mmCIF file of C-alpha atoms in Angstrom:
data_model
loop_
_atom_site.group_PDB
_atom_site.id
_atom_site.type_symbol
_atom_site.label_atom_id
_atom_site.label_comp_id
_atom_site.label_asym_id
_atom_site.label_seq_id
_atom_site.Cartn_x
_atom_site.Cartn_y
_atom_site.Cartn_z
ATOM 1 C CA MET A 1406 -45.277 -33.123 -8.749
ATOM 2 C CA ASP A 1407 -46.761 -29.785 -9.770
ATOM 3 C CA SER A 1408 -44.652 -27.908 -12.282
ATOM 4 C CA LEU A 1409 -44.579 -24.522 -13.922
ATOM 5 C CA LEU A 1410 -42.263 -23.881 -16.854
ATOM 6 C CA LEU A 1411 -41.952 -20.264 -17.918
ATOM 7 C CA ASP A 1412 -40.442 -19.118 -21.207
ATOM 8 C CA LEU A 1413 -36.759 -19.451 -20.433
ATOM 9 C CA GLY A 1414 -35.366 -17.421 -23.295
ATOM 10 C CA TRP A 1415 -32.097 -19.382 -23.042
ATOM 11 C CA PRO A 1416 -31.264 -21.463 -26.132
ATOM 12 C CA SER A 1417 -29.164 -24.601 -25.830
ATOM 13 C CA TYR A 1418 -26.805 -23.283 -28.509
ATOM 14 C CA GLN A 1419 -26.016 -20.176 -30.505
ATOM 15 C CA GLN A 1420 -24.655 -19.489 -33.976
ATOM 16 C CA ARG A 1421 -21.498 -17.445 -34.422
ATOM 17 C CA SER A 1422 -19.429 -16.413 -37.390
ATOM 18 C CA VAL A 1423 -15.915 -17.841 -37.055
ATOM 19 C CA ASP A 1424 -12.637 -17.965 -38.990
ATOM 20 C CA ARG A 1425 -11.649 -21.552 -39.639
ATOM 21 C CA TRP A 1426 -8.187 -22.612 -40.723
ATOM 22 C CA GLN A 1427 -7.529 -26.152 -41.931
ATOM 23 C CA ASN A 1428 -4.510 -27.440 -43.875
ATOM 24 C CA GLY A 1429 -3.416 -23.864 -44.451
ATOM 25 C CA LEU A 1430 -6.752 -22.852 -45.979
ATOM 26 C CA HIS A 1431 -9.016 -20.192 -44.486
ATOM 27 C CA GLU A 1432 -12.779 -19.860 -44.582
ATOM 28 C CA GLN A 1433 -15.428 -17.886 -42.743
ATOM 29 C CA LYS A 1434 -18.436 -19.901 -41.692
ATOM 30 C CA GLN A 1435 -21.244 -20.172 -39.172
ATOM 31 C CA ASP A 1436 -20.449 -22.350 -36.168
ATOM 32 C CA TYR A 1437 -22.762 -23.751 -33.490
ATOM 33 C CA ILE A 1438 -21.727 -23.024 -29.899
ATOM 34 C CA ALA A 1439 -23.132 -24.896 -26.895
ATOM 35 C CA GLU A 1440 -24.512 -22.685 -24.136
ATOM 36 C CA GLU A 1441 -23.841 -23.051 -20.419
ATOM 37 C CA VAL A 1442 -26.089 -21.115 -18.100
ATOM 38 C CA PRO A 1443 -26.057 -20.628 -14.317
ATOM 39 C CA ILE A 1444 -28.894 -22.738 -12.899
ATOM 40 C CA SER A 1445 -29.832 -21.889 -9.304
ATOM 41 C CA LEU A 1446 -31.555 -24.684 -7.368
ATOM 42 C CA ILE A 1447 -33.647 -23.197 -4.579
ATOM 43 C CA TYR A 1448 -35.327 -25.491 -2.039
ATOM 44 C CA ASN A 1449 -38.266 -24.179 -0.014
ATOM 45 C CA GLY A 1450 -37.099 -20.643 -0.678
ATOM 46 C CA MET A 1451 -33.485 -21.283 0.344
ATOM 47 C CA PRO A 1452 -30.732 -21.151 -2.341
ATOM 48 C CA HIS A 1453 -28.746 -24.400 -2.266
ATOM 49 C CA VAL A 1454 -26.368 -24.495 -5.229
ATOM 50 C CA VAL A 1455 -25.734 -22.879 -8.599
ATOM 51 C CA MET A 1456 -24.716 -25.259 -11.369
ATOM 52 C CA LEU A 1457 -23.504 -24.366 -14.845
ATOM 53 C CA ALA A 1458 -25.578 -26.461 -17.219
ATOM 54 C CA THR A 1459 -27.229 -26.656 -20.614
ATOM 55 C CA PRO A 1460 -30.652 -24.983 -20.218
ATOM 56 C CA THR A 1461 -32.731 -27.984 -21.291
ATOM 57 C CA ASN A 1462 -34.699 -30.646 -19.390
ATOM 58 C CA LEU A 1463 -34.288 -28.686 -16.175
ATOM 59 C CA GLU A 1464 -37.216 -30.328 -14.396
ATOM 60 C CA GLU A 1465 -35.563 -33.711 -14.956
ATOM 61 C CA PHE A 1466 -32.230 -32.259 -13.874
ATOM 62 C CA ALA A 1467 -33.715 -30.931 -10.630
ATOM 63 C CA LEU A 1468 -35.343 -34.285 -9.852
ATOM 64 C CA GLY A 1469 -32.240 -36.318 -10.686
ATOM 65 C CA PHE A 1470 -29.964 -34.006 -8.706
ATOM 66 C CA SER A 1471 -32.312 -34.026 -5.708
ATOM 67 C CA ILE A 1472 -32.396 -37.826 -5.669
ATOM 68 C CA THR A 1473 -28.724 -38.544 -6.340
ATOM 69 C CA GLU A 1474 -27.600 -35.940 -3.799
ATOM 70 C CA GLY A 1475 -29.773 -37.605 -1.142
ATOM 71 C CA ILE A 1476 -31.926 -34.513 -0.653
ATOM 72 C CA ILE A 1477 -35.136 -36.474 -1.233
ATOM 73 C CA LYS A 1478 -35.757 -40.207 -1.244
ATOM 74 C CA ASN A 1479 -38.224 -40.642 -4.110
ATOM 75 C CA PRO A 1480 -39.799 -38.585 -6.921
ATOM 76 C CA GLN A 1481 -43.014 -38.069 -4.959
ATOM 77 C CA GLU A 1482 -41.092 -35.955 -2.440
ATOM 78 C CA LEU A 1483 -40.418 -33.324 -5.074
ATOM 79 C CA LEU A 1484 -43.733 -31.581 -4.478
ATOM 80 C CA SER A 1485 -43.356 -28.837 -7.076
ATOM 81 C CA ALA A 1486 -40.848 -27.345 -9.491
ATOM 82 C CA ARG A 1487 -41.129 -23.838 -10.889
ATOM 83 C CA ILE A 1488 -38.593 -22.588 -13.387
ATOM 84 C CA TYR A 1489 -38.013 -18.847 -13.859
ATOM 85 C CA ASN A 1490 -35.941 -16.976 -16.382
ATOM 86 C CA ARG A 1491 -33.694 -14.296 -14.875
ATOM 87 C CA SER A 1492 -31.444 -11.788 -16.619
ATOM 88 C CA ASN A 1493 -28.274 -13.604 -15.570
ATOM 89 C CA GLY A 1494 -29.456 -17.207 -15.389
ATOM 90 C CA ILE A 1495 -32.325 -19.495 -14.436
ATOM 91 C CA GLU A 1496 -33.901 -20.165 -11.068
ATOM 92 C CA VAL A 1497 -35.456 -23.553 -10.311
ATOM 93 C CA GLN A 1498 -37.633 -23.170 -7.238
ATOM 94 C CA LEU A 1499 -38.345 -26.533 -5.643
ATOM 95 C CA LYS A 1500 -40.713 -27.510 -2.881
ATOM 96 C CA ILE A 1501 -39.875 -30.565 -0.760
ATOM 97 C CA PRO A 1502 -41.287 -31.914 2.527
ATOM 98 C CA ASP A 1503 -40.264 -29.983 5.634
ATOM 99 C CA ASN A 1504 -38.408 -32.938 7.142
ATOM 100 C CA ARG A 1505 -36.253 -33.273 4.014
ATOM 101 C CA PHE A 1506 -35.588 -29.539 3.987
ATOM 102 C CA GLN A 1507 -34.458 -29.672 7.600
ATOM 103 C CA GLY A 1508 -32.068 -32.478 6.676
ATOM 104 C CA MET A 1509 -30.420 -30.215 4.121
ATOM 105 C CA ALA A 1510 -28.834 -28.258 6.955
ATOM 106 C CA ASP A 1511 -26.185 -30.979 7.053
ATOM 107 C CA LYS A 1512 -25.454 -30.717 3.335
ATOM 108 C CA GLY A 1513 -23.483 -27.503 3.727
ATOM 109 C CA ARG A 1514 -23.408 -26.794 0.006
ATOM 110 C CA ASN A 1515 -24.626 -23.304 -0.965
ATOM 111 C CA LEU A 1516 -21.746 -22.842 -3.404
ATOM 112 C CA THR A 1517 -21.297 -22.577 -7.135
ATOM 113 C CA GLY A 1518 -20.862 -25.830 -9.031
ATOM 114 C CA ARG A 1519 -18.690 -25.532 -12.110
ATOM 115 C CA THR A 1520 -19.648 -27.229 -15.369
ATOM 116 C CA GLY A 1521 -17.635 -30.370 -14.648
ATOM 117 C CA CYS A 1522 -18.394 -30.316 -10.961
ATOM 118 C CA GLY A 1523 -19.508 -33.364 -9.059
ATOM 119 C CA LEU A 1524 -18.584 -32.713 -5.438
ATOM 120 C CA CYS A 1525 -18.359 -28.921 -5.641
ATOM 121 C CA GLY A 1526 -19.761 -27.349 -2.524
ATOM 122 C CA ALA A 1527 -19.426 -30.409 -0.320
ATOM 123 C CA SER A 1528 -18.176 -29.142 3.026
ATOM 124 C CA THR A 1529 -17.485 -32.439 4.806
ATOM 125 C CA LEU A 1530 -16.011 -35.785 3.848
ATOM 126 C CA LYS A 1531 -19.174 -37.497 5.081
ATOM 127 C CA GLN A 1532 -21.259 -35.498 2.645
ATOM 128 C CA ALA A 1533 -18.868 -36.014 -0.257
ATOM 129 C CA ILE A 1534 -18.234 -39.751 0.159
ATOM 130 C CA ARG A 1535 -21.734 -41.176 0.447
ATOM 131 C CA GLN A 1536 -22.119 -44.955 0.291
ATOM 132 C CA PRO A 1537 -25.029 -46.192 -1.853
ATOM 133 C CA ASN A 1538 -26.903 -49.367 -0.995
ATOM 134 C CA GLN A 1539 -25.950 -52.590 -2.748
ATOM 135 C CA VAL A 1540 -27.266 -52.981 -6.304
ATOM 136 C CA ASN A 1541 -28.729 -56.415 -6.920
ATOM 137 C CA GLY A 1542 -30.150 -56.457 -10.427
ATOM 138 C CA GLU A 1543 -29.809 -59.582 -12.568
ATOM 139 C CA LEU A 1544 -29.075 -57.718 -15.784
ATOM 140 C CA SER A 1545 -27.395 -59.801 -18.479
ATOM 141 C CA LEU A 1546 -25.745 -58.100 -21.424
ATOM 142 C CA SER A 1547 -23.783 -59.485 -24.343
ATOM 143 C CA GLY A 1548 -20.653 -57.857 -25.623
ATOM 144 C CA ALA A 1549 -22.351 -57.502 -29.003
ATOM 145 C CA GLN A 1550 -25.256 -55.601 -27.465
ATOM 146 C CA LEU A 1551 -22.868 -53.244 -25.712
ATOM 147 C CA ARG A 1552 -20.925 -52.590 -28.913
ATOM 148 C CA SER A 1553 -24.146 -51.976 -30.844
ATOM 149 C CA ALA A 1554 -25.245 -49.297 -28.369
ATOM 150 C CA LEU A 1555 -21.807 -47.677 -28.462
ATOM 151 C CA THR A 1556 -21.945 -47.580 -32.256
ATOM 152 C CA ASP A 1557 -25.412 -46.001 -32.215
ATOM 153 C CA ILE A 1558 -24.937 -43.410 -29.472
ATOM 154 C CA LYS A 1559 -23.566 -40.660 -31.699
ATOM 155 C CA GLN A 1560 -26.735 -40.765 -33.791
ATOM 156 C CA HIS A 1561 -28.749 -39.890 -30.676
ATOM 157 C CA GLN A 1562 -26.540 -36.949 -29.626
ATOM 158 C CA THR A 1563 -28.395 -34.180 -31.447
ATOM 159 C CA LEU A 1564 -26.802 -31.239 -29.638
ATOM 160 C CA ASN A 1565 -23.305 -32.698 -29.729
ATOM 161 C CA ARG A 1566 -23.528 -33.236 -33.481
ATOM 162 C CA LEU A 1567 -24.069 -29.498 -33.820
ATOM 163 C CA THR A 1568 -21.599 -28.217 -31.242
ATOM 164 C CA GLY A 1569 -19.151 -31.005 -30.387
ATOM 165 C CA ALA A 1570 -19.137 -29.676 -26.815
ATOM 166 C CA VAL A 1571 -21.598 -31.668 -24.703
ATOM 167 C CA HIS A 1572 -21.644 -34.985 -22.876
ATOM 168 C CA ALA A 1573 -24.417 -37.553 -23.050
ATOM 169 C CA ALA A 1574 -25.878 -40.139 -20.710
ATOM 170 C CA ALA A 1575 -27.873 -42.880 -22.418
ATOM 171 C CA TRP A 1576 -30.305 -45.478 -21.066
ATOM 172 C CA VAL A 1577 -29.886 -48.794 -22.849
ATOM 173 C CA ILE A 1578 -32.083 -51.882 -22.590
ATOM 174 C CA PRO A 1579 -30.636 -55.146 -23.949
ATOM 175 C CA GLY A 1580 -32.575 -56.143 -27.048
ATOM 176 C CA GLN A 1581 -33.935 -52.608 -27.524
ATOM 177 C CA GLY A 1582 -30.785 -50.508 -27.699
ATOM 178 C CA ILE A 1583 -30.727 -46.846 -26.676
ATOM 179 C CA VAL A 1584 -34.145 -45.928 -25.310
ATOM 180 C CA ASP A 1585 -33.469 -42.503 -23.753
ATOM 181 C CA LEU A 1586 -30.608 -40.001 -23.821
ATOM 182 C CA ARG A 1587 -29.892 -36.643 -22.252
ATOM 183 C CA GLU A 1588 -27.118 -34.147 -23.079
ATOM 184 C CA ASP A 1589 -25.389 -31.407 -21.115
ATOM 185 C CA VAL A 1590 -22.125 -29.505 -21.026
ATOM 186 C CA GLY A 1591 -21.485 -31.181 -17.663
ATOM 187 C CA ARG A 1592 -21.196 -34.957 -17.490
ATOM 188 C CA HIS A 1593 -22.793 -35.064 -14.019
ATOM 189 C CA ASN A 1594 -25.658 -32.896 -15.243
ATOM 190 C CA ALA A 1595 -26.318 -35.185 -18.208
ATOM 191 C CA LEU A 1596 -26.491 -38.171 -15.855
ATOM 192 C CA ASP A 1597 -28.780 -36.348 -13.414
ATOM 193 C CA LYS A 1598 -31.073 -35.376 -16.290
ATOM 194 C CA LEU A 1599 -31.243 -38.981 -17.471
ATOM 195 C CA ILE A 1600 -31.900 -40.311 -13.959
ATOM 196 C CA GLY A 1601 -34.579 -37.673 -13.469
ATOM 197 C CA LEU A 1602 -36.254 -38.750 -16.699
ATOM 198 C CA LEU A 1603 -36.142 -42.435 -15.743
ATOM 199 C CA LEU A 1604 -37.574 -41.792 -12.292
ATOM 200 C CA ARG A 1605 -40.236 -39.380 -13.503
ATOM 201 C CA THR A 1606 -41.489 -41.868 -16.085
ATOM 202 C CA GLY A 1607 -41.337 -44.848 -13.726
ATOM 203 C CA LYS A 1608 -38.818 -46.877 -15.714
ATOM 204 C CA ASP A 1609 -37.643 -50.239 -14.352
ATOM 205 C CA LEU A 1610 -34.062 -49.392 -13.389
ATOM 206 C CA SER A 1611 -33.100 -53.069 -13.210
ATOM 207 C CA ALA A 1612 -33.919 -53.580 -16.898
ATOM 208 C CA GLY A 1613 -31.083 -51.582 -18.438
ATOM 209 C CA PHE A 1614 -27.764 -49.835 -18.004
ATOM 210 C CA VAL A 1615 -26.175 -46.430 -18.554
ATOM 211 C CA ILE A 1616 -23.550 -45.294 -21.053
ATOM 212 C CA VAL A 1617 -21.786 -41.978 -20.434
ATOM 213 C CA THR A 1618 -19.593 -40.180 -22.958
ATOM 214 C CA SER A 1619 -17.037 -39.214 -20.335
ATOM 215 C CA ARG A 1620 -14.686 -40.700 -17.787
ATOM 216 C CA ALA A 1621 -16.161 -42.719 -14.923
ATOM 217 C CA SER A 1622 -15.366 -40.594 -11.905
ATOM 218 C CA TYR A 1623 -16.420 -41.497 -8.378
ATOM 219 C CA GLU A 1624 -19.472 -39.243 -8.540
ATOM 220 C CA MET A 1625 -20.758 -40.899 -11.725
ATOM 221 C CA VAL A 1626 -20.599 -44.318 -10.076
ATOM 222 C CA GLN A 1627 -22.175 -42.933 -6.915
ATOM 223 C CA LYS A 1628 -25.114 -41.385 -8.759
ATOM 224 C CA THR A 1629 -25.708 -44.532 -10.814
ATOM 225 C CA ALA A 1630 -25.583 -46.913 -7.865
ATOM 226 C CA TRP A 1631 -27.608 -44.533 -5.665
ATOM 227 C CA VAL A 1632 -30.766 -45.246 -7.686
ATOM 228 C CA GLY A 1633 -30.076 -48.977 -8.070
ATOM 229 C CA ILE A 1634 -28.800 -49.131 -11.659
ATOM 230 C CA THR A 1635 -26.471 -52.121 -11.904
ATOM 231 C CA MET A 1636 -24.155 -51.245 -14.807
ATOM 232 C CA LEU A 1637 -22.279 -48.150 -15.973
ATOM 233 C CA ALA A 1638 -20.230 -48.036 -19.172
ATOM 234 C CA ALA A 1639 -17.975 -45.021 -19.727
ATOM 235 C CA ILE A 1640 -16.292 -44.142 -22.985
ATOM 236 C CA SER A 1641 -13.184 -42.977 -21.119
ATOM 237 C CA ALA A 1642 -11.294 -44.287 -18.089
ATOM 238 C CA PRO A 1643 -12.527 -44.841 -14.530
ATOM 239 C CA THR A 1644 -10.733 -43.520 -11.467
ATOM 240 C CA GLY A 1645 -9.437 -45.693 -8.651
ATOM 241 C CA LEU A 1646 -12.062 -44.394 -6.224
ATOM 242 C CA ALA A 1647 -14.803 -45.089 -8.772
ATOM 243 C CA ILE A 1648 -13.589 -48.681 -9.158
ATOM 244 C CA ARG A 1649 -13.510 -49.223 -5.404
ATOM 245 C CA LEU A 1650 -17.028 -47.868 -4.949
ATOM 246 C CA ALA A 1651 -18.364 -49.954 -7.842
ATOM 247 C CA ASP A 1652 -16.736 -53.043 -6.367
ATOM 248 C CA GLU A 1653 -18.205 -52.374 -2.918
ATOM 249 C CA THR A 1654 -21.736 -51.689 -4.151
ATOM 250 C CA GLY A 1655 -21.974 -54.534 -6.663
ATOM 251 C CA LEU A 1656 -22.091 -52.313 -9.740
ATOM 252 C CA THR A 1657 -20.587 -53.529 -13.015
ATOM 253 C CA LEU A 1658 -18.193 -50.808 -14.182
ATOM 254 C CA ILE A 1659 -16.923 -50.721 -17.754
ATOM 255 C CA GLY A 1660 -14.352 -48.252 -19.047
ATOM 256 C CA PHE A 1661 -12.797 -47.411 -22.418
ATOM 257 C CA ALA A 1662 -16.104 -48.506 -23.943
ATOM 258 C CA ARG A 1663 -15.898 -48.042 -27.695
ATOM 259 C CA ASP A 1664 -17.576 -49.841 -30.562
ATOM 260 C CA ASP A 1665 -14.493 -52.039 -30.918
ATOM 261 C CA GLN A 1666 -13.311 -52.514 -27.309
ATOM 262 C CA HIS A 1667 -14.220 -52.307 -23.622
ATOM 263 C CA VAL A 1668 -12.587 -53.043 -20.267
ATOM 264 C CA VAL A 1669 -14.606 -54.560 -17.402
ATOM 265 C CA TYR A 1670 -13.308 -53.421 -14.009
ATOM 266 C CA THR A 1671 -15.838 -54.829 -11.545
ATOM 267 C CA HIS A 1672 -18.508 -57.536 -11.343
ATOM 268 C CA PRO A 1673 -18.054 -58.961 -14.850
ATOM 269 C CA GLN A 1674 -20.748 -61.641 -14.373
ATOM 270 C CA ARG A 1675 -23.422 -59.420 -15.942
ATOM 271 C CA LEU A 1676 -21.516 -59.151 -19.214
ATOM 272 C CA THR A 1677 -21.199 -62.147 -21.511
ATOM 273 C CA HIS A 1678 -19.351 -62.549 -24.762
ATOM 274 C CA SER A 1679 -21.107 -65.544 -26.242
ATOM 275 C CA ASN A 1680 -24.735 -64.441 -26.411
ATOM 276 C CA PRO A 1681 -25.935 -63.510 -29.915
ATOM 277 C CA LEU A 1682 -26.895 -59.932 -30.662
ATOM 278 C CA ILE A 1683 -30.619 -59.621 -30.091
#
């Protein structure tokens, strides 16, 4: 994939003087505020969707979004990505094969995606409820390894430590812990950025699993299973539709994942509770 990254001029956070009150005491201090910026994804010259996102790792975001939305089938089909700073946001101009671009006529999106948006812009039920292929990885994870990753994840959330306002999606390999992590104000964006990173760098997606610092909505399960990852652990709760999709596709879905607890909703065979921490 050819890429061109221009000087965006959009920071991921800003500093602002604020009045803080705590226990009846007042102080003025500098606070760190996470930015969300309109990101326009343009395919072969045609605007497709505008997402509100943190203006970092946008090439990975574009690749992950393009794959998990079914626009392209593999990273090689993203022929080029050029990122341009505009006065009111950022344009990501993407080039894909003509046959894939023609297939986008059925997507019917061309709408604004809000920060927390997963299915925003979907115009038909068929487009919104896409069924991933079965995931068949033989991943084996101990409860201790899961808890260790959940304990460590905050240390990897650089932007969230400053702002307290962004989600993270982490790639964890048993025995190695957290290997990669991406952050964004939108949980779907963070996951797309992580998936884009994994695909761009040719990672073995059967070797690890994903932790997200959010609830496990249907779209999060769909994106994870779409690329063949076999396990998703969410710090908050799953939805009923997410559980049904995980069950149907063979994905192990874990909710309420904290460093002292977790709930396994589907396909528990990949998670053991007797293996030692490696």
